[in-house]
mmCIF file of C-alpha atoms in Angstrom:
data_model
loop_
_atom_site.group_PDB
_atom_site.id
_atom_site.type_symbol
_atom_site.label_atom_id
_atom_site.label_comp_id
_atom_site.label_asym_id
_atom_site.label_seq_id
_atom_site.Cartn_x
_atom_site.Cartn_y
_atom_site.Cartn_z
ATOM 1 C CA MET I 128 0.000 0.000 0.000
ATOM 2 C CA PRO I 129 1.176 3.594 -0.533
ATOM 3 C CA PRO I 130 2.749 5.315 2.479
ATOM 4 C CA ARG I 131 0.440 7.116 4.860
ATOM 5 C CA PRO I 132 0.704 10.887 5.340
ATOM 6 C CA ARG I 133 3.260 12.176 7.777
ATOM 7 C CA ILE I 134 1.864 14.044 10.750
ATOM 8 C CA SER I 135 2.600 17.591 11.821
ATOM 9 C CA LEU I 136 0.869 19.332 14.736
ATOM 10 C CA SER I 137 0.934 23.009 15.666
ATOM 11 C CA PRO I 138 1.514 23.317 18.506
ATOM 12 C CA PRO I 139 3.020 19.820 18.866
ATOM 13 C CA LEU I 140 0.975 19.235 22.021
ATOM 14 C CA LEU I 141 -2.217 17.244 22.610
ATOM 15 C CA ASN I 142 -4.085 15.270 25.209
ATOM 16 C CA SER I 143 -3.581 11.536 25.357
ATOM 17 C CA ALA I 144 -6.462 9.037 25.437
ATOM 18 C CA THR I 145 -7.640 9.479 29.014
ATOM 19 C CA PRO I 146 -10.843 9.382 31.096
ATOM 20 C CA TRP I 147 -10.880 13.185 30.827
ATOM 21 C CA ALA I 148 -11.641 12.946 27.098
ATOM 22 C CA THR I 149 -14.736 10.788 27.440
ATOM 23 C CA THR I 150 -17.720 13.053 26.806
ATOM 24 C CA ALA I 151 -18.716 15.370 23.986
ATOM 25 C CA SER I 152 -18.371 18.401 26.276
ATOM 26 C CA GLU I 153 -14.853 17.378 27.308
ATOM 27 C CA LEU I 154 -13.846 16.965 23.659
ATOM 28 C CA SER I 155 -15.350 20.376 22.861
ATOM 29 C CA GLU I 156 -13.273 22.015 25.596
ATOM 30 C CA LEU I 157 -10.095 20.439 24.224
ATOM 31 C CA TYR I 158 -11.009 21.333 20.641
ATOM 32 C CA ASN I 159 -11.573 24.984 21.531
ATOM 33 C CA CYS I 160 -8.370 25.219 23.553
ATOM 34 C CA PRO I 161 -5.840 27.207 21.472
ATOM 35 C CA ASN I 162 -2.909 25.396 23.087
ATOM 36 C CA THR I 163 -3.680 21.919 21.777
ATOM 37 C CA GLY I 164 -2.583 20.917 18.291
ATOM 38 C CA ALA I 165 -4.906 17.896 18.184
ATOM 39 C CA VAL I 166 -7.522 16.168 20.321
ATOM 40 C CA THR I 167 -7.488 12.479 21.221
ATOM 41 C CA THR I 168 -10.635 10.698 22.343
ATOM 42 C CA ARG I 169 -10.751 8.222 25.177
ATOM 43 C CA THR I 170 -10.221 4.724 23.782
ATOM 44 C CA THR I 171 -13.517 3.383 22.462
ATOM 45 C CA THR I 172 -14.801 0.052 21.226
ATOM 46 C CA LEU I 173 -17.335 -0.819 18.557
ATOM 47 C CA ASP I 174 -20.236 -1.119 21.005
ATOM 48 C CA GLY I 175 -18.891 0.573 24.147
ATOM 49 C CA PHE I 176 -17.105 -0.938 27.143
ATOM 50 C CA PRO I 177 -19.101 -2.177 30.171
ATOM 51 C CA HIS I 178 -17.759 0.450 32.554
ATOM 52 C CA ASP I 179 -18.393 -0.242 36.246
ATOM 53 C CA PRO I 180 -17.420 2.590 38.620
ATOM 54 C CA LYS I 181 -17.141 0.049 41.426
ATOM 55 C CA VAL I 182 -14.067 -1.510 39.808
ATOM 56 C CA HIS I 183 -12.926 0.992 37.148
ATOM 57 C CA GLN I 184 -11.317 3.850 39.042
ATOM 58 C CA HIS I 185 -8.361 6.230 39.224
ATOM 59 C CA HIS I 186 -6.305 7.873 41.947
ATOM 60 C CA LEU I 187 -4.121 10.966 41.620
ATOM 61 C CA PHE I 188 -1.150 11.111 43.991
ATOM 62 C CA GLY I 189 1.393 13.897 43.739
ATOM 63 C CA ASN I 190 2.112 14.333 40.039
ATOM 64 C CA SER I 191 1.407 10.670 39.280
ATOM 65 C CA SER I 192 -1.664 8.500 38.889
ATOM 66 C CA LEU I 193 -2.908 4.942 39.027
ATOM 67 C CA ASN I 194 -5.974 3.647 37.217
ATOM 68 C CA THR I 195 -7.884 0.403 36.891
ATOM 69 C CA TYR I 196 -9.998 1.566 33.951
ATOM 70 C CA GLY I 197 -10.990 -0.355 30.888
ATOM 71 C CA TYR I 198 -12.276 1.741 27.976
ATOM 72 C CA SER I 199 -14.974 4.311 27.268
ATOM 73 C CA PRO I 200 -18.585 3.342 27.910
ATOM 74 C CA HIS I 201 -19.505 5.228 24.742
ATOM 75 C CA PRO I 202 -19.401 3.317 21.416
ATOM 76 C CA LEU I 203 -17.528 4.469 18.337
ATOM 77 C CA SER I 204 -20.715 5.931 16.847
ATOM 78 C CA TYR I 205 -20.966 8.379 19.764
ATOM 79 C CA TYR I 206 -17.520 9.803 19.070
ATOM 80 C CA ILE I 207 -18.028 10.115 15.332
ATOM 81 C CA LYS I 208 -21.337 11.928 15.872
ATOM 82 C CA SER I 209 -19.807 14.223 18.513
ATOM 83 C CA ILE I 210 -16.745 15.085 16.443
ATOM 84 C CA LEU I 211 -18.682 15.716 13.230
ATOM 85 C CA ALA I 212 -20.990 18.075 15.134
ATOM 86 C CA LEU I 213 -18.009 20.054 16.419
ATOM 87 C CA THR I 214 -16.141 20.226 13.131
ATOM 88 C CA ALA I 215 -19.252 21.147 11.125
ATOM 89 C CA ALA I 216 -19.971 24.094 13.417
ATOM 90 C CA THR I 217 -16.384 25.418 13.347
ATOM 91 C CA PRO I 218 -15.048 24.713 9.839
ATOM 92 C CA GLN I 219 -12.249 27.260 10.285
ATOM 93 C CA ASN I 220 -10.745 25.127 13.050
ATOM 94 C CA GLU I 221 -8.587 22.587 11.232
ATOM 95 C CA LYS I 222 -7.316 20.864 14.366
ATOM 96 C CA PRO I 223 -7.330 17.097 13.815
ATOM 97 C CA PHE I 224 -9.203 14.616 15.966
ATOM 98 C CA ILE I 225 -7.532 11.309 16.783
ATOM 99 C CA VAL I 226 -10.064 8.581 17.550
ATOM 100 C CA SER I 227 -8.521 6.007 19.884
ATOM 101 C CA ILE I 228 -9.932 2.501 19.315
ATOM 102 C CA THR I 229 -9.402 -1.081 20.384
ATOM 103 C CA GLY I 230 -10.909 -4.530 19.922
ATOM 104 C CA THR I 231 -10.098 -7.690 17.988
ATOM 105 C CA PRO I 232 -8.140 -7.302 14.733
ATOM 106 C CA ALA I 233 -11.375 -7.691 12.746
ATOM 107 C CA GLU I 234 -13.189 -5.111 14.912
ATOM 108 C CA VAL I 235 -10.287 -2.678 14.690
ATOM 109 C CA GLY I 236 -10.229 -3.024 10.911
ATOM 110 C CA GLU I 237 -13.967 -2.316 10.718
ATOM 111 C CA MET I 238 -13.759 0.643 13.094
ATOM 112 C CA ALA I 239 -10.733 2.110 11.346
ATOM 113 C CA ARG I 240 -12.439 1.980 7.953
ATOM 114 C CA THR I 241 -15.475 3.747 9.414
ATOM 115 C CA ILE I 242 -13.318 6.471 10.951
ATOM 116 C CA ALA I 243 -11.245 6.926 7.803
ATOM 117 C CA ALA I 244 -14.419 7.338 5.749
ATOM 118 C CA VAL I 245 -15.118 10.614 7.578
ATOM 119 C CA GLY I 246 -11.503 11.788 7.440
ATOM 120 C CA LEU I 247 -10.510 11.466 11.100
ATOM 121 C CA TRP I 248 -7.155 10.214 12.394
ATOM 122 C CA ILE I 249 -6.899 6.803 14.036
ATOM 123 C CA GLU I 250 -4.933 5.531 17.026
ATOM 124 C CA VAL I 251 -5.169 1.816 17.834
ATOM 125 C CA ASN I 252 -4.659 1.184 21.533
ATOM 126 C CA LEU I 253 -2.695 -2.068 21.787
ATOM 127 C CA SER I 254 -1.413 -1.447 25.268
ATOM 128 C CA CYS I 255 -4.006 -1.354 28.075
ATOM 129 C CA PRO I 256 -2.697 -3.408 31.033
ATOM 130 C CA ASN I 257 -6.011 -3.594 32.914
ATOM 131 C CA ILE I 258 -8.076 -6.131 30.937
ATOM 132 C CA PRO I 259 -7.975 -9.555 32.637
ATOM 133 C CA GLY I 260 -6.903 -12.323 30.274
ATOM 134 C CA LYS I 261 -5.972 -9.895 27.503
ATOM 135 C CA PRO I 262 -2.291 -8.871 27.629
ATOM 136 C CA PRO I 263 -1.283 -5.873 25.507
ATOM 137 C CA PRO I 264 -1.007 -7.090 21.862
ATOM 138 C CA ALA I 265 1.968 -4.836 21.141
ATOM 139 C CA TYR I 266 4.245 -7.113 23.204
ATOM 140 C CA ASN I 267 3.839 -9.991 20.726
ATOM 141 C CA ALA I 268 5.017 -9.747 17.107
ATOM 142 C CA SER I 269 2.581 -12.310 15.716
ATOM 143 C CA VAL I 270 -0.458 -10.767 17.432
ATOM 144 C CA LEU I 271 0.658 -7.245 16.512
ATOM 145 C CA SER I 272 1.018 -8.373 12.895
ATOM 146 C CA GLU I 273 -2.661 -9.373 12.862
ATOM 147 C CA TYR I 274 -3.617 -5.812 13.747
ATOM 148 C CA LEU I 275 -1.231 -4.281 11.218
ATOM 149 C CA GLU I 276 -2.643 -6.566 8.530
ATOM 150 C CA ALA I 277 -6.163 -5.417 9.408
ATOM 151 C CA LEU I 278 -5.060 -1.800 9.015
ATOM 152 C CA THR I 279 -3.815 -2.348 5.458
ATOM 153 C CA SER I 280 -7.446 -2.224 4.315
ATOM 154 C CA VAL I 281 -7.856 1.307 5.662
ATOM 155 C CA SER I 282 -7.631 4.246 3.256
ATOM 156 C CA ALA I 283 -4.055 5.498 2.929
ATOM 157 C CA THR I 284 -5.247 9.114 2.955
ATOM 158 C CA VAL I 285 -5.632 9.355 6.747
ATOM 159 C CA PRO I 286 -2.963 9.062 9.457
ATOM 160 C CA VAL I 287 -3.064 5.831 11.460
ATOM 161 C CA GLY I 288 -1.022 5.050 14.556
ATOM 162 C CA ILE I 289 -0.702 2.568 17.383
ATOM 163 C CA LYS I 290 -0.284 3.147 21.103
ATOM 164 C CA THR I 291 2.367 0.967 22.705
ATOM 165 C CA PRO I 292 2.830 -0.224 26.287
ATOM 166 C CA PRO I 293 5.995 0.594 28.228
ATOM 167 C CA PHE I 294 8.921 -1.520 27.026
ATOM 168 C CA THR I 295 11.508 -2.472 29.634
ATOM 169 C CA HIS I 296 13.980 -4.688 27.758
ATOM 170 C CA SER I 297 15.398 -5.125 24.257
ATOM 171 C CA GLY I 298 13.382 -8.254 23.491
ATOM 172 C CA GLU I 299 10.154 -6.251 23.576
ATOM 173 C CA TYR I 300 11.490 -3.755 21.057
ATOM 174 C CA THR I 301 12.646 -6.648 18.864
ATOM 175 C CA GLU I 302 9.089 -8.019 18.783
ATOM 176 C CA LEU I 303 7.736 -4.611 17.792
ATOM 177 C CA PHE I 304 10.234 -3.984 15.005
ATOM 178 C CA LYS I 305 9.838 -7.546 13.726
ATOM 179 C CA ALA I 306 6.162 -6.829 13.086
ATOM 180 C CA LEU I 307 6.615 -3.276 11.802
ATOM 181 C CA TYR I 308 9.280 -4.346 9.302
ATOM 182 C CA LYS I 309 6.662 -6.370 7.397
ATOM 183 C CA TYR I 310 4.299 -3.374 7.256
ATOM 184 C CA PRO I 311 6.553 -0.359 6.673
ATOM 185 C CA THR I 312 3.870 1.908 5.189
ATOM 186 C CA THR I 313 0.936 1.016 7.440
ATOM 187 C CA LEU I 314 1.541 3.555 10.214
ATOM 188 C CA SER I 315 1.996 7.307 10.406
ATOM 189 C CA PHE I 316 2.818 7.434 14.111
ATOM 190 C CA ILE I 317 3.442 5.494 17.315
ATOM 191 C CA THR I 318 2.231 6.870 20.636
ATOM 192 C CA ALA I 319 4.570 5.887 23.461
ATOM 193 C CA THR I 320 3.747 5.096 26.079
ATOM 194 C CA ASN I 321 0.612 3.818 27.806
ATOM 195 C CA THR I 322 0.472 3.227 31.557
ATOM 196 C CA LEU I 323 2.782 0.780 33.294
ATOM 197 C CA GLY I 324 0.780 -2.222 34.454
ATOM 198 C CA GLY I 325 1.283 -4.256 37.591
ATOM 199 C CA CYS I 326 1.381 -1.255 39.930
ATOM 200 C CA LEU I 327 -0.317 -0.984 43.313
ATOM 201 C CA HIS I 328 -1.116 2.048 45.450
ATOM 202 C CA LEU I 329 -1.867 1.418 49.120
ATOM 203 C CA SER I 330 -3.694 3.605 51.616
ATOM 204 C CA SER I 331 -4.294 3.424 55.340
ATOM 205 C CA PRO I 332 -7.868 4.348 56.287
ATOM 206 C CA PRO I 333 -8.231 7.138 58.841
ATOM 207 C CA SER I 334 -8.685 5.773 62.347
ATOM 208 C CA LEU I 335 -9.272 7.128 65.832
ATOM 209 C CA SER I 336 -7.340 4.228 67.275
ATOM 210 C CA THR I 337 -4.366 5.005 69.468
ATOM 211 C CA GLU I 338 -2.579 1.916 68.133
ATOM 212 C CA PRO I 339 0.475 2.912 66.037
ATOM 213 C CA THR I 340 -0.004 0.101 63.477
ATOM 214 C CA LYS I 341 -1.398 1.121 60.105
ATOM 215 C CA ASN I 342 -3.653 -1.176 58.136
ATOM 216 C CA TRP I 343 -2.571 -0.832 54.520
ATOM 217 C CA GLN I 344 -5.022 -1.757 51.774
ATOM 218 C CA PRO I 345 -5.387 -1.147 48.014
ATOM 219 C CA THR I 346 -6.523 2.394 47.263
ATOM 220 C CA LEU I 347 -8.509 1.299 44.219
ATOM 221 C CA SER I 348 -10.770 -1.532 43.234
ATOM 222 C CA SER I 349 -10.139 -3.459 40.031
ATOM 223 C CA ALA I 350 -11.783 -6.045 37.805
ATOM 224 C CA ALA I 351 -9.371 -8.687 39.119
ATOM 225 C CA GLY I 352 -10.067 -7.713 42.728
ATOM 226 C CA THR I 353 -6.467 -6.779 43.503
ATOM 227 C CA GLY I 354 -6.433 -2.998 43.058
ATOM 228 C CA ILE I 355 -3.454 -3.415 40.733
ATOM 229 C CA GLY I 356 -3.530 -1.115 37.715
ATOM 230 C CA GLY I 357 -1.613 1.119 35.342
ATOM 231 C CA MET I 358 0.667 3.851 36.623
ATOM 232 C CA ALA I 359 1.210 7.139 34.796
ATOM 233 C CA GLY I 360 2.415 10.668 35.354
ATOM 234 C CA GLU I 361 5.706 11.751 36.868
ATOM 235 C CA ALA I 362 6.526 8.250 38.123
ATOM 236 C CA LEU I 363 6.507 7.023 34.510
ATOM 237 C CA HIS I 364 8.364 9.934 32.936
ATOM 238 C CA TYR I 365 11.882 8.582 32.661
ATOM 239 C CA LEU I 366 10.754 5.178 31.428
ATOM 240 C CA ALA I 367 8.646 6.977 28.807
ATOM 241 C CA LEU I 368 11.680 9.031 27.745
ATOM 242 C CA GLY I 369 13.661 5.824 27.301
ATOM 243 C CA ASN I 370 10.875 4.336 25.190
ATOM 244 C CA VAL I 371 10.642 7.386 22.944
ATOM 245 C CA ALA I 372 14.420 7.567 22.493
ATOM 246 C CA THR I 373 14.734 3.844 21.720
ATOM 247 C CA LEU I 374 11.787 3.836 19.324
ATOM 248 C CA ARG I 375 13.054 6.875 17.429
ATOM 249 C CA LYS I 376 16.548 5.395 17.118
ATOM 250 C CA GLY I 377 15.219 1.973 16.126
ATOM 251 C CA LEU I 378 12.813 3.287 13.489
ATOM 252 C CA ASP I 379 15.607 5.314 11.913
ATOM 253 C CA GLU I 380 18.097 2.441 11.983
ATOM 254 C CA VAL I 381 15.735 -0.230 10.645
ATOM 255 C CA GLY I 382 14.666 2.106 7.845
ATOM 256 C CA GLY I 383 12.813 0.707 4.880
ATOM 257 C CA GLY I 384 10.095 3.327 5.373
ATOM 258 C CA LEU I 385 9.909 3.021 9.159
ATOM 259 C CA GLU I 386 11.997 6.162 9.505
ATOM 260 C CA ASP I 387 8.941 8.140 8.366
ATOM 261 C CA ILE I 388 6.880 7.031 11.373
ATOM 262 C CA ALA I 389 6.550 9.813 13.950
ATOM 263 C CA VAL I 390 6.683 9.173 17.698
ATOM 264 C CA ILE I 391 4.229 10.948 19.995
ATOM 265 C CA GLY I 392 5.765 10.992 23.462
ATOM 266 C CA VAL I 393 3.432 10.441 26.422
ATOM 267 C CA GLY I 394 4.360 9.991 30.053
ATOM 268 C CA GLY I 395 4.750 12.437 32.907
ATOM 269 C CA VAL I 396 4.946 15.718 31.015
ATOM 270 C CA SER I 397 3.496 18.542 33.097
ATOM 271 C CA ASP I 398 5.702 21.534 32.331
ATOM 272 C CA GLU I 399 7.927 23.178 29.726
ATOM 273 C CA ASP I 400 11.016 21.200 30.728
ATOM 274 C CA GLY I 401 9.156 17.909 30.471
ATOM 275 C CA MET I 402 8.074 18.715 26.938
ATOM 276 C CA GLY I 403 11.602 19.808 26.108
ATOM 277 C CA ARG I 404 13.000 16.497 27.284
ATOM 278 C CA MET I 405 10.492 14.551 25.185
ATOM 279 C CA MET I 406 11.225 16.556 22.057
ATOM 280 C CA SER I 407 14.976 16.270 22.601
ATOM 281 C CA VAL I 408 14.874 12.446 22.438
ATOM 282 C CA GLY I 409 12.897 12.328 19.212
ATOM 283 C CA ALA I 410 9.216 12.986 19.912
ATOM 284 C CA SER I 411 7.440 14.787 17.074
ATOM 285 C CA ALA I 412 4.653 15.794 19.474
ATOM 286 C CA VAL I 413 3.835 15.357 23.161
ATOM 287 C CA GLY I 414 0.683 13.943 24.730
ATOM 288 C CA VAL I 415 -0.521 14.814 28.224
ATOM 289 C CA GLY I 416 -2.696 12.635 30.453
ATOM 290 C CA THR I 417 -2.274 12.755 34.220
ATOM 291 C CA ALA I 418 -1.331 16.442 34.333
ATOM 292 C CA PHE I 419 -4.405 17.287 32.247
ATOM 293 C CA GLY I 420 -6.593 15.305 34.629
ATOM 294 C CA ARG I 421 -5.063 17.082 37.597
ATOM 295 C CA GLU I 422 -4.873 20.664 36.282
ATOM 296 C CA GLY I 423 -7.371 20.886 33.445
ATOM 297 C CA LYS I 424 -6.757 22.572 30.097
ATOM 298 C CA LYS I 425 -4.615 25.332 31.624
ATOM 299 C CA VAL I 426 -1.783 22.802 31.812
ATOM 300 C CA PHE I 427 -1.279 23.086 28.043
ATOM 301 C CA ALA I 428 -0.488 26.799 28.323
ATOM 302 C CA LYS I 429 1.889 26.071 31.199
ATOM 303 C CA ILE I 430 3.709 23.443 29.148
ATOM 304 C CA LEU I 431 4.053 25.718 26.110
ATOM 305 C CA GLY I 432 5.370 28.577 28.234
ATOM 306 C CA ASP I 433 6.030 31.723 26.222
ATOM 307 C CA ALA I 434 4.592 30.092 23.084
ATOM 308 C CA ALA I 435 1.169 29.663 24.701
ATOM 309 C CA ILE I 436 -1.897 31.584 23.536
ATOM 310 C CA ILE I 437 -3.724 33.257 26.395
ATOM 311 C CA GLU I 438 -7.459 32.603 26.331
ATOM 312 C CA GLU I 439 -9.513 35.740 26.925
ATOM 313 C CA VAL I 440 -12.780 33.836 27.250
ATOM 314 C CA ALA I 441 -13.080 30.555 29.105
ATOM 315 C CA GLU I 442 -15.374 28.971 26.502
ATOM 316 C CA PRO I 443 -15.249 30.987 23.245
ATOM 317 C CA ILE I 444 -18.160 30.858 20.837
ATOM 318 C CA VAL I 445 -16.772 30.620 17.330
ATOM 319 C CA GLY I 446 -18.674 32.595 14.704
ATOM 320 C CA GLY I 447 -21.698 32.942 16.976
ATOM 321 C CA VAL I 448 -22.569 29.304 16.318
ATOM 322 C CA LYS I 449 -23.978 27.201 19.119
ATOM 323 C CA VAL I 450 -22.883 23.588 18.723
ATOM 324 C CA THR I 451 -25.463 20.930 19.557
ATOM 325 C CA LEU I 452 -23.673 17.931 21.014
ATOM 326 C CA PRO I 453 -24.912 14.468 21.917
ATOM 327 C CA PRO I 454 -25.711 14.055 25.626
ATOM 328 C CA ASN I 455 -22.729 13.083 27.816
#
């Protein structure tokens, strides 16, 4: 297939696929923010994920986070309808939307073709650590190849990317490049990295007891009943930097078309220096998750520093048009 378009964002800053990009109103706020160069939806499935707030949760601690989430409760159709409503009402805003999706290879292929038909960008999440019995596909070359094969049927006119889990040793990169080498023109970008699975945050409930012993227990619930989930934010930052640097170097060295794949760096960026570090190791753009959840959209201006655009109105109305969005 012909090579996909290269990506270029201005500014090179966006939100990552997070719980804070779930609803139509949240996407509208990100879309109207002048300091984001693109908007990423929360990862969606064909029919919506069975979200249960009793087991799918998050906890912010310091500048880091832990979550036991699955995916968005809203189906793909909700996001397409929401995005088309926004873009139709503000045609002068050319900011791209990236629809984050997941599912089986066949479902991903179907979803990606539907998204491409309306001209939106696609990110395939192959990296969530919180689904029992379903390890991240991006760790296995043969499974990853099934997804890449499914994406070859998607129009080459729209950017398509994958989101990878954190890699911690060379064998994991080898598996990734082994699969990518067979599909050198299938992807426009790789988003690195998702949360680090297998992490546990413990809390001690408040007590009036005079006993000095603390009773530590998991802060969160989870589908597996352990409270173990994916860690992000500052605690992940330096692992994310290593992933971005290694991916950029590997893509360039393997070549054969892989050098044209951009890397979007995600993991612990919350200020100007964090973005600078990501860009210095080869990121073409930077995604923000935990810091956005903690600080809201003002974090994008903080990260851009002097290059930020100051918003005079909290929620600007573009061209006097009121956008009718689907209910949250």
